[in-house]
Structures are given as structure tokens and as C-alpha cells.
Short mmCIF file of C-alpha atoms in Angstrom, two decimals:
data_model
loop_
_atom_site.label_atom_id
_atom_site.label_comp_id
_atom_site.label_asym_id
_atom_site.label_seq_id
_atom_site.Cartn_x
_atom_site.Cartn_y
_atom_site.Cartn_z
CA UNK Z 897 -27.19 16.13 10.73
CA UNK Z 898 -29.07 12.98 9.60
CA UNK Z 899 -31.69 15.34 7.52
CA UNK Z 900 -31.36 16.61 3.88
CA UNK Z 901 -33.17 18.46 1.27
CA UNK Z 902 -34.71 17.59 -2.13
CA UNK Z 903 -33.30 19.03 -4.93
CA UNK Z 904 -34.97 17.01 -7.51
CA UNK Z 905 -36.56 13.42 -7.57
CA UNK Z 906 -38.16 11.81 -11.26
CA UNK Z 907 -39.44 8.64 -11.54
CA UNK Z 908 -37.27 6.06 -13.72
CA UNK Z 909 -37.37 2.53 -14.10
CA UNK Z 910 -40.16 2.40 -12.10
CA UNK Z 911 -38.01 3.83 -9.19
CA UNK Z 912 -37.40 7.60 -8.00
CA UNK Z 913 -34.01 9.31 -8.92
CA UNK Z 914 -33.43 11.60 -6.23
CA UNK Z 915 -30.64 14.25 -5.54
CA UNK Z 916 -30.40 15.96 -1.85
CA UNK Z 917 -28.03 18.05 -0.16
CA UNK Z 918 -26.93 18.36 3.30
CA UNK Z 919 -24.70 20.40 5.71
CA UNK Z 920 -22.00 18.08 6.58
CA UNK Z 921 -20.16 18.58 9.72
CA UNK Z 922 -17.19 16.27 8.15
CA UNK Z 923 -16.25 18.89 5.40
CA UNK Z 924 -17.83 21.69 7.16
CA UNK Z 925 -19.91 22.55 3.63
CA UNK Z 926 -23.25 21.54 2.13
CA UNK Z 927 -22.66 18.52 0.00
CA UNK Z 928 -25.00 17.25 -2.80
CA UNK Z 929 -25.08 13.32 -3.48
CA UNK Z 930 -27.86 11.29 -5.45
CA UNK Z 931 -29.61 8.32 -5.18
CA UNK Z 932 -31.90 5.28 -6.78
CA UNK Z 933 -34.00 3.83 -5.26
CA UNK Z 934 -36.01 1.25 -7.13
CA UNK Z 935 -39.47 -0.13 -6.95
CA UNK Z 936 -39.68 -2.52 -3.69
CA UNK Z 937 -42.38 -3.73 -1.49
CA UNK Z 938 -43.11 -1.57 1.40
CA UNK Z 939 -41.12 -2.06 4.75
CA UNK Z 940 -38.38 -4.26 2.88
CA UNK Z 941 -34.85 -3.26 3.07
CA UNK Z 942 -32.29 -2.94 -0.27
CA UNK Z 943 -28.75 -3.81 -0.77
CA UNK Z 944 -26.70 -0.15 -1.14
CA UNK Z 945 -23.76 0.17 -3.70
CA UNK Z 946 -21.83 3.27 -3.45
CA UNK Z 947 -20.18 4.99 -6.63
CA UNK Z 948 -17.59 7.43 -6.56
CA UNK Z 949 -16.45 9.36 -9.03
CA UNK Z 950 -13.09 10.40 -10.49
CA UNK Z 951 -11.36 13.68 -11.06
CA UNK Z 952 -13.37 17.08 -11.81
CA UNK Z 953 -16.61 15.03 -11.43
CA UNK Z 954 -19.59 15.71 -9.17
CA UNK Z 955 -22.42 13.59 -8.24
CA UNK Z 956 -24.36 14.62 -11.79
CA UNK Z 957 -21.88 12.59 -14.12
CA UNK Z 958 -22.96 9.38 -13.34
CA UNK Z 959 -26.63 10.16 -12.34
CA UNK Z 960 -26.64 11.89 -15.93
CA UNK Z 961 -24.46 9.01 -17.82
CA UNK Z 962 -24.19 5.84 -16.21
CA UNK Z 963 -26.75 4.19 -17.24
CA UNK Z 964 -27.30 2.09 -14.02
CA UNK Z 965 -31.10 2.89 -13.26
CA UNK Z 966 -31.97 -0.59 -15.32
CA UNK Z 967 -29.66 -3.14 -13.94
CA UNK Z 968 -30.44 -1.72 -10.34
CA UNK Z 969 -34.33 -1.52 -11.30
CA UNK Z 970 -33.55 -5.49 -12.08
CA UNK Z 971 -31.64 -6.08 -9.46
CA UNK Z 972 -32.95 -4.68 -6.65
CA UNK Z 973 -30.34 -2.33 -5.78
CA UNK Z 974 -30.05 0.94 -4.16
CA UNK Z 975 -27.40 3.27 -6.07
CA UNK Z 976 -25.46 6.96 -4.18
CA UNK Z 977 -22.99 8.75 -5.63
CA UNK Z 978 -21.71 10.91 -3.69
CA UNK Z 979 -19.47 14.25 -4.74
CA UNK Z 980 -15.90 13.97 -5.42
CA UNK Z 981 -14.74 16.41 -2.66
CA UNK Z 982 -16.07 20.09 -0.74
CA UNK Z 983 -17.27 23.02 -2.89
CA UNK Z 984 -17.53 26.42 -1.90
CA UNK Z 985 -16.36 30.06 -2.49
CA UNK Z 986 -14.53 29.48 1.15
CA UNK Z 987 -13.27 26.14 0.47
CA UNK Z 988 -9.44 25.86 -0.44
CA UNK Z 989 -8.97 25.48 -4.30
CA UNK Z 990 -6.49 25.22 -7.18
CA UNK Z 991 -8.09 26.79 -9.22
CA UNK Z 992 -5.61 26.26 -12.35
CA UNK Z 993 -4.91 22.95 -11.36
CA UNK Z 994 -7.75 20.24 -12.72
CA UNK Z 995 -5.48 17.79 -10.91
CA UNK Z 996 -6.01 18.83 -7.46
CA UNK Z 997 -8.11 20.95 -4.87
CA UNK Z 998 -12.01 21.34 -5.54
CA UNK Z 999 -12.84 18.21 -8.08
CA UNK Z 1000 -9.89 16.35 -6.99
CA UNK Z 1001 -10.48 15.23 -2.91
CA UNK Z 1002 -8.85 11.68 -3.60
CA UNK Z 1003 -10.92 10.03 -0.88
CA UNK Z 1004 -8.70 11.30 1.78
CA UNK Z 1005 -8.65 12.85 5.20
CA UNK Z 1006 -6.30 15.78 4.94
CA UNK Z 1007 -3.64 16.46 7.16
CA UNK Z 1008 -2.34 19.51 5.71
CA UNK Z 1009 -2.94 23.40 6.40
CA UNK Z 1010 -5.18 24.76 4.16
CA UNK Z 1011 -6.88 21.42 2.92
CA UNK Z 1012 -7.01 19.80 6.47
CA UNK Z 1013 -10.26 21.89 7.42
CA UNK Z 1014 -12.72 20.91 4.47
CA UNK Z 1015 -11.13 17.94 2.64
CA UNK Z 1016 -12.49 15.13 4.75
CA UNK Z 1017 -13.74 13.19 1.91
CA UNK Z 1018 -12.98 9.61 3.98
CA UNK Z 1019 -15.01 10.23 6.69
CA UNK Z 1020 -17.46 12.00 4.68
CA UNK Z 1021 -17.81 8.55 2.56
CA UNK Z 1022 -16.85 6.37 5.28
CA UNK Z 1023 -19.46 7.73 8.18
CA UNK Z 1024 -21.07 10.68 7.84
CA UNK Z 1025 -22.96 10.05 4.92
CA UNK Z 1026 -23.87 6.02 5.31
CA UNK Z 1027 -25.54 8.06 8.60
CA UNK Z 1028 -27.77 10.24 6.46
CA UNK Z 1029 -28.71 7.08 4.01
CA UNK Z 1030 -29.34 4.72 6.53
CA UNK Z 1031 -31.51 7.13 8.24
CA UNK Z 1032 -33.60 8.06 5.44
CA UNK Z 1033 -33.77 5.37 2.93
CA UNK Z 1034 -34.78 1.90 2.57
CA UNK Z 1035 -30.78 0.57 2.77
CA UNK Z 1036 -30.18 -2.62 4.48
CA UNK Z 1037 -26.70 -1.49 5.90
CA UNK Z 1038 -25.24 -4.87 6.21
CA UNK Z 1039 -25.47 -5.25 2.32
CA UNK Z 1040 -23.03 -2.45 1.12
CA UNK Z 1041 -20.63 -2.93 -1.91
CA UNK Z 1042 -18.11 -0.63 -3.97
CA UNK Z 1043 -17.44 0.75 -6.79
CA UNK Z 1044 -16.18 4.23 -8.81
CA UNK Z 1045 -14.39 5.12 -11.75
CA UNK Z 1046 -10.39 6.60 -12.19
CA UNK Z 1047 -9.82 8.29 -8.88
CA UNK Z 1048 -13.35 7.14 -7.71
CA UNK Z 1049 -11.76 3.42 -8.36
CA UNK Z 1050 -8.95 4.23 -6.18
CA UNK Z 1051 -11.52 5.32 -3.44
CA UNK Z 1052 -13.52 2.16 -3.67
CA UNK Z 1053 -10.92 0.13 -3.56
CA UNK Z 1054 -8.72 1.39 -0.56
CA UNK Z 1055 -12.22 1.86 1.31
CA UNK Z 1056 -13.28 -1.45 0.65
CA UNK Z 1057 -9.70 -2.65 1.53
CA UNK Z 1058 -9.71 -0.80 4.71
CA UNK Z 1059 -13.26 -1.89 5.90
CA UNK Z 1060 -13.88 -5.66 4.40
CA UNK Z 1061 -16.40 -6.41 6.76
CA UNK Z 1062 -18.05 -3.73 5.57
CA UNK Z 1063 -18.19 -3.95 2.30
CA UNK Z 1064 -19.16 -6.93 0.56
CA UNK Z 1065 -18.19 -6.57 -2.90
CA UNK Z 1066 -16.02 -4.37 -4.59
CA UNK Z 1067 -15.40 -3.13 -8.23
CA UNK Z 1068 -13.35 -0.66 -10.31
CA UNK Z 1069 -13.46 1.20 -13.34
CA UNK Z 1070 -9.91 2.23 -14.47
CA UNK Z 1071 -8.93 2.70 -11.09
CA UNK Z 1072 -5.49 4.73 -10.12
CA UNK Z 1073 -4.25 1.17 -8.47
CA UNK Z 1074 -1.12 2.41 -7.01
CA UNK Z 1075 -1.03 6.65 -6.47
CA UNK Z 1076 2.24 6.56 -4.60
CA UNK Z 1077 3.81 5.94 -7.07
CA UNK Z 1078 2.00 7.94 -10.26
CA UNK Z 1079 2.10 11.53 -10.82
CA UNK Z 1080 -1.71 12.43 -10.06
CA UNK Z 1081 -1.19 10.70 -6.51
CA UNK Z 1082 2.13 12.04 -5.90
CA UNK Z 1083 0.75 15.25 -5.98
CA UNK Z 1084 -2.32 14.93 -4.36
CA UNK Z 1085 -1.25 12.57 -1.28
CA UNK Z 1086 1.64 15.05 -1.16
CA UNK Z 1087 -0.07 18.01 -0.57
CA UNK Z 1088 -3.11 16.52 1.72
CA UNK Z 1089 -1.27 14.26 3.49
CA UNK Z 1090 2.25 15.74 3.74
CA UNK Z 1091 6.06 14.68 2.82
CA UNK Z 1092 5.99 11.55 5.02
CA UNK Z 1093 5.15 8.60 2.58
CA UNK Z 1094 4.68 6.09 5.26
CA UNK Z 1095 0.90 8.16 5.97
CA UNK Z 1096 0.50 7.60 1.78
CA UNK Z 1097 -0.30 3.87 2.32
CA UNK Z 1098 -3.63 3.51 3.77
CA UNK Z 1099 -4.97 5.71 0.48
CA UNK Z 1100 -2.88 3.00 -1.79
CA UNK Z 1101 -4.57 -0.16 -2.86
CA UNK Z 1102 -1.64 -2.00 -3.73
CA UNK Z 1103 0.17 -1.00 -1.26
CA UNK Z 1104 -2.86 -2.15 1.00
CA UNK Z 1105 -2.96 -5.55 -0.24
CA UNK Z 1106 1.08 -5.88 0.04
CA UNK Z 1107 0.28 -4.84 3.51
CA UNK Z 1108 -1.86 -7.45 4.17
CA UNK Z 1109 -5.44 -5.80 3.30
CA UNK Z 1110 -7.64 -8.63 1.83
CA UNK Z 1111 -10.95 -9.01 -0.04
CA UNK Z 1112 -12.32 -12.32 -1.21
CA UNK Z 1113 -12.51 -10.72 -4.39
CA UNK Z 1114 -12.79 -7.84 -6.76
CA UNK Z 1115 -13.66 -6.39 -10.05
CA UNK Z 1116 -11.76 -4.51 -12.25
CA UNK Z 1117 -12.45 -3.21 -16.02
CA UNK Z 1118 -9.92 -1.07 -17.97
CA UNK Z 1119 -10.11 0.07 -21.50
CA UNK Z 1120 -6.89 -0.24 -23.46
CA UNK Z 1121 -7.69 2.68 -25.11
CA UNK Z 1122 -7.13 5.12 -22.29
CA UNK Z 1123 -4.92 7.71 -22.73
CA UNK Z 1124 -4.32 7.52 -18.68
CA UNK Z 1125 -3.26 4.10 -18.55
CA UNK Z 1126 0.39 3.89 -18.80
CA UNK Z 1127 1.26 6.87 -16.97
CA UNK Z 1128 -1.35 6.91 -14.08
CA UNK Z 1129 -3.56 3.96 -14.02
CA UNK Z 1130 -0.82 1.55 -14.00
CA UNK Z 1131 -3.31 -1.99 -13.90
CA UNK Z 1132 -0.50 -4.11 -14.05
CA UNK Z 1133 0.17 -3.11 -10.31
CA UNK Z 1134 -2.71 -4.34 -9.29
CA UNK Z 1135 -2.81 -7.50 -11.62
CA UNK Z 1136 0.69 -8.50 -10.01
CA UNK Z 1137 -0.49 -7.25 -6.41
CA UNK Z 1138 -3.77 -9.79 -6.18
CA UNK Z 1139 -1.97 -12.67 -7.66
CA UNK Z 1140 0.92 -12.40 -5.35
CA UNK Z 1141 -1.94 -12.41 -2.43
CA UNK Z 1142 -4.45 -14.93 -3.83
CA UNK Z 1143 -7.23 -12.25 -4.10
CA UNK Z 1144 -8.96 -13.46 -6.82
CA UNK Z 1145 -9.06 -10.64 -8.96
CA UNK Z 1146 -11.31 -10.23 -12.26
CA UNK Z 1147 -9.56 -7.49 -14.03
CA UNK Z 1148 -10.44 -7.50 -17.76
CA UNK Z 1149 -8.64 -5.17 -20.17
CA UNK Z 1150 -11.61 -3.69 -22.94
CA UNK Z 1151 -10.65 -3.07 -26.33
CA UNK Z 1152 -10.34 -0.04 -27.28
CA UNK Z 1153 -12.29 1.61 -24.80
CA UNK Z 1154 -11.31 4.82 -23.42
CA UNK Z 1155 -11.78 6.81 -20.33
CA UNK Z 1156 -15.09 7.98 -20.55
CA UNK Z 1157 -18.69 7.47 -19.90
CA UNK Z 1158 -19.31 5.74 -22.86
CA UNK Z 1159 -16.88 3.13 -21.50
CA UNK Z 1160 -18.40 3.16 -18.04
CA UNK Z 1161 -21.76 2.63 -19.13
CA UNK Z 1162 -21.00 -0.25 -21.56
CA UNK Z 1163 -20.28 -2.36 -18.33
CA UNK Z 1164 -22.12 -0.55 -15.69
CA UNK Z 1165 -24.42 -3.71 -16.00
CA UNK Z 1166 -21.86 -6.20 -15.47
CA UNK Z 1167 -20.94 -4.65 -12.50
CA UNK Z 1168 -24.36 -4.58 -10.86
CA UNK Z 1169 -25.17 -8.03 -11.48
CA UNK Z 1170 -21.78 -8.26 -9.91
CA UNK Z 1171 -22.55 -6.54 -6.81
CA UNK Z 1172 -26.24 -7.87 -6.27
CA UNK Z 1173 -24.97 -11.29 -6.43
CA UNK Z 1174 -22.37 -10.86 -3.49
CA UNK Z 1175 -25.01 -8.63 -1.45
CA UNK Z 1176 -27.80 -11.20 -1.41
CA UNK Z 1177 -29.99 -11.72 1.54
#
């Protein structure tokens, strides 16, 4: 399970941007994720940061928009992104729902008939996958941060809250801070994970940290522009959540940005030089 196949690799940056797929026995589908590596002197090992994306995204969305191939050309720095969640003609889907189902795997481990068989999307992220990196690319493994965008931000986060020895930096792009307790996450943790909102905690970063989760720090950028921000990225959560717990927390509010790609990639950059500087040798 630790082999894959090429789809496509192009040199950029003076690095190779490659996407693969694999069989994963996790989500019991094949799953496509990409990576960059860039130029490095044979035998050497690179820090790894992991992106994951947010709702009705795949792995091509930041691969095609990011804009990250520079800063991680600069910096030295491996980049995967992953898919958002199992795909399929046999997986289980709502198909009129962008919200939820295929597109929407909230970084979970489902508990819940039908989505309990394919929607392993933690362990897929969490082991099965660092597996196939580690064994066929130049990652030094005990360099790993963090980040993702909207639901992708929620996923980095209550990973990197989850496993901070593990990860040593983390970021967000207008994360969903606290799903409990926003529509999107109310229906998704719902449905995965079942009625009982106790199980809804480990998949909630603020309700992580008010748990006791800690990082020593953490990244955060949110456009004031976004049309999701009141309703379902809720960053004063978070902002309230950190202080309370002395994480010390950069979360900048942009703007007039928005949502989108064009936000991402306007501080993709930041967030790299972010990263490399916590995952130095």
C-alpha cells in the first residue's frame, strides 16, 4: 500500500510538481493527492507541510491556484495536498447537497451507516498517507507542519491540536474554528459522527483548546470580506479560545478579502516562511 502511480509530474521552480494516486485501504477507494518537491541536494531530507482543502475541492485547486511552488522553491519545503474526502460511483454521496458527502469529508472518521465504510478522511491524513510520502519522497518526517483553507483550516487545526508532537507548526486560512456550533458542522459531524455531541469534540478546535489541546502557536488569516464569516467561520471563537489559553495566536483579519483563491494566494507566502521557520533542522 506504500506504492502509487504517476499521473503527471512538470518541472516548476526548478522542482517537479507531481500528482499520484493510490488504492487506499483507509477509504477503501483510489485517492489522488499532489506534491512539490523542490530542487535539493541528493540524499538530503525536506521539511513536509500538508494542505488541505475546503469544501467541494480536490487536490487540483491548490496545485492549480495557490501559488506556493516559489516560497517552497525558496524555502526548501516539500508541499501535499491531499483530496478533500473518497470519490467513486460506489462511494456514499449527496449528491444535491454541496455541503456534505463526496467534496465535503470534514477530516473525520465516520461512525455512521452509510458514510462509516469510505469516509475515513482522519486516518487517511493522519496515517495512511504520511506512509506513502515518507516512503517515496525525500520528507524528513520529524519536520511536518499544517495548514488548509475553510474546512481544510478546520482539519489542520484539530489535527495539529490532536497530534502536537507531530506537527510543528500550524496555520489556517478562514478556518471553520468552532463546527459544533455552525450550521456546515452541525450537519456534517451530525450525520458522520451521530446525535451524541460529546464524539463532536475531538473534530472542534475550540473546543480542543478549551479541552486542554495546546500548540505553542498558530497562524490564522481571514478576509473580512467573506461572505462565510459570520455565519460559519465564526474567528472570534477562536480569537477568544487562544487568549483564554495563552496560545499565542497570530490571527490577522484581511481587508476586504474574500473566500477565494485569490485571497489564499495573496498570503500563501507568508505562511510558508511561517512554516519553514518552525520546521528548521
Amino acid at each position: 500500500m506504500m506504492t502509487f502511480e504517476t499521473v503527471s509530474e512538470n518541472k516548476a521552480f526548478g522542482g517537479t510538481q507531481g500528482v499520484y494516486k493510490h488504492s487506499s485501504a483507509e477509504t477503501g477507494t483510489e485517492m489522488t493527492f499532489s506534491v512539490f518537491v523542490p530542487d535539493h541536494a541528493e540524499g538530503s531530507k525536506l521539511p513536509v507541510v500538508w494542505y488541505l482543502s475546503g469544501l467541494t475541492c480536490t487536490h487540483a485547486n491548490v496545485t492549480e491556484k495557490g501559488e506556493f511552488r516559489a516560497a517552497c522553491a525558496e524555502h526548501g519545503v516539500i508541499f501535499v495536498a491531499p483530496d478533500t474526502s473518497p470519490r467513486g460511483d460506489d462511494v456514499p454521496d449527496a449528491p444535491d447537497e454541496y455541503d456534505f458527502g463526496k467534496g465535503a469529508g470534514f477530516y473525520v472518521d465516520a461512525t455512521e451507516a452509510p458514510w462509516s465504510e469510505n469516509y475515513r478522511m482522519r486516518s487517511y491524513i493522519e496515517s495512511e498517507l504520511p506512509g506513502v510520502i515518507a516512503a517515496n519522497f525525500p520528507v524528513d518526517m520529524d519536520r511536518q507542519g499544517i495548514t488548509g483553507h475553510s474546512m481544510g483550516g478546520h482539519g489542520a487545526l484539530t489535527i495539529a491540536l490532536r497530534n502536537p508532537d507531530r506537527f510543528k507548526a500550524v496555520s489556517a486560512f478562514a478556518p471553520i474554528v468552532a463546527p459544533s456550533q455552525v450550521p456546515w458542522g452541525e450537519k456534517a459531524l451530525g450525520r458522520y459522527l451521530g446525535s451524541d455531541r460529546a464524539a463532536w469534540a475531538e473534530y472542534d478546535a475550540v473546543a480542543l483548546i478549551e479541552g486542554g489541546a495546546r500548540v505553542p502557536d498558530l497562524l490564522v488569516d481571514q478576509g473580512t470580506a467573506d461572505n462565510f464569516l459570520e455565519e460559519q467561520l465564526q474567528t472570534h471563537r477562536l480569537v477568544k479560545a487562544c487568549e483564554d489559553a495563552g496560545i499565542d495566536a497570530t490571527i490577522r483579519m484581511q481587508d476586504g478579502y474574500d473566500h477565494s483563491y485569490y485571497f489564499i494566494s495573496t498570503f500563501m507566502a507568508d505562511h510558508i516562511a511561517w512554516h519553514a521557520e518552525r520546521l528548521k533542522a
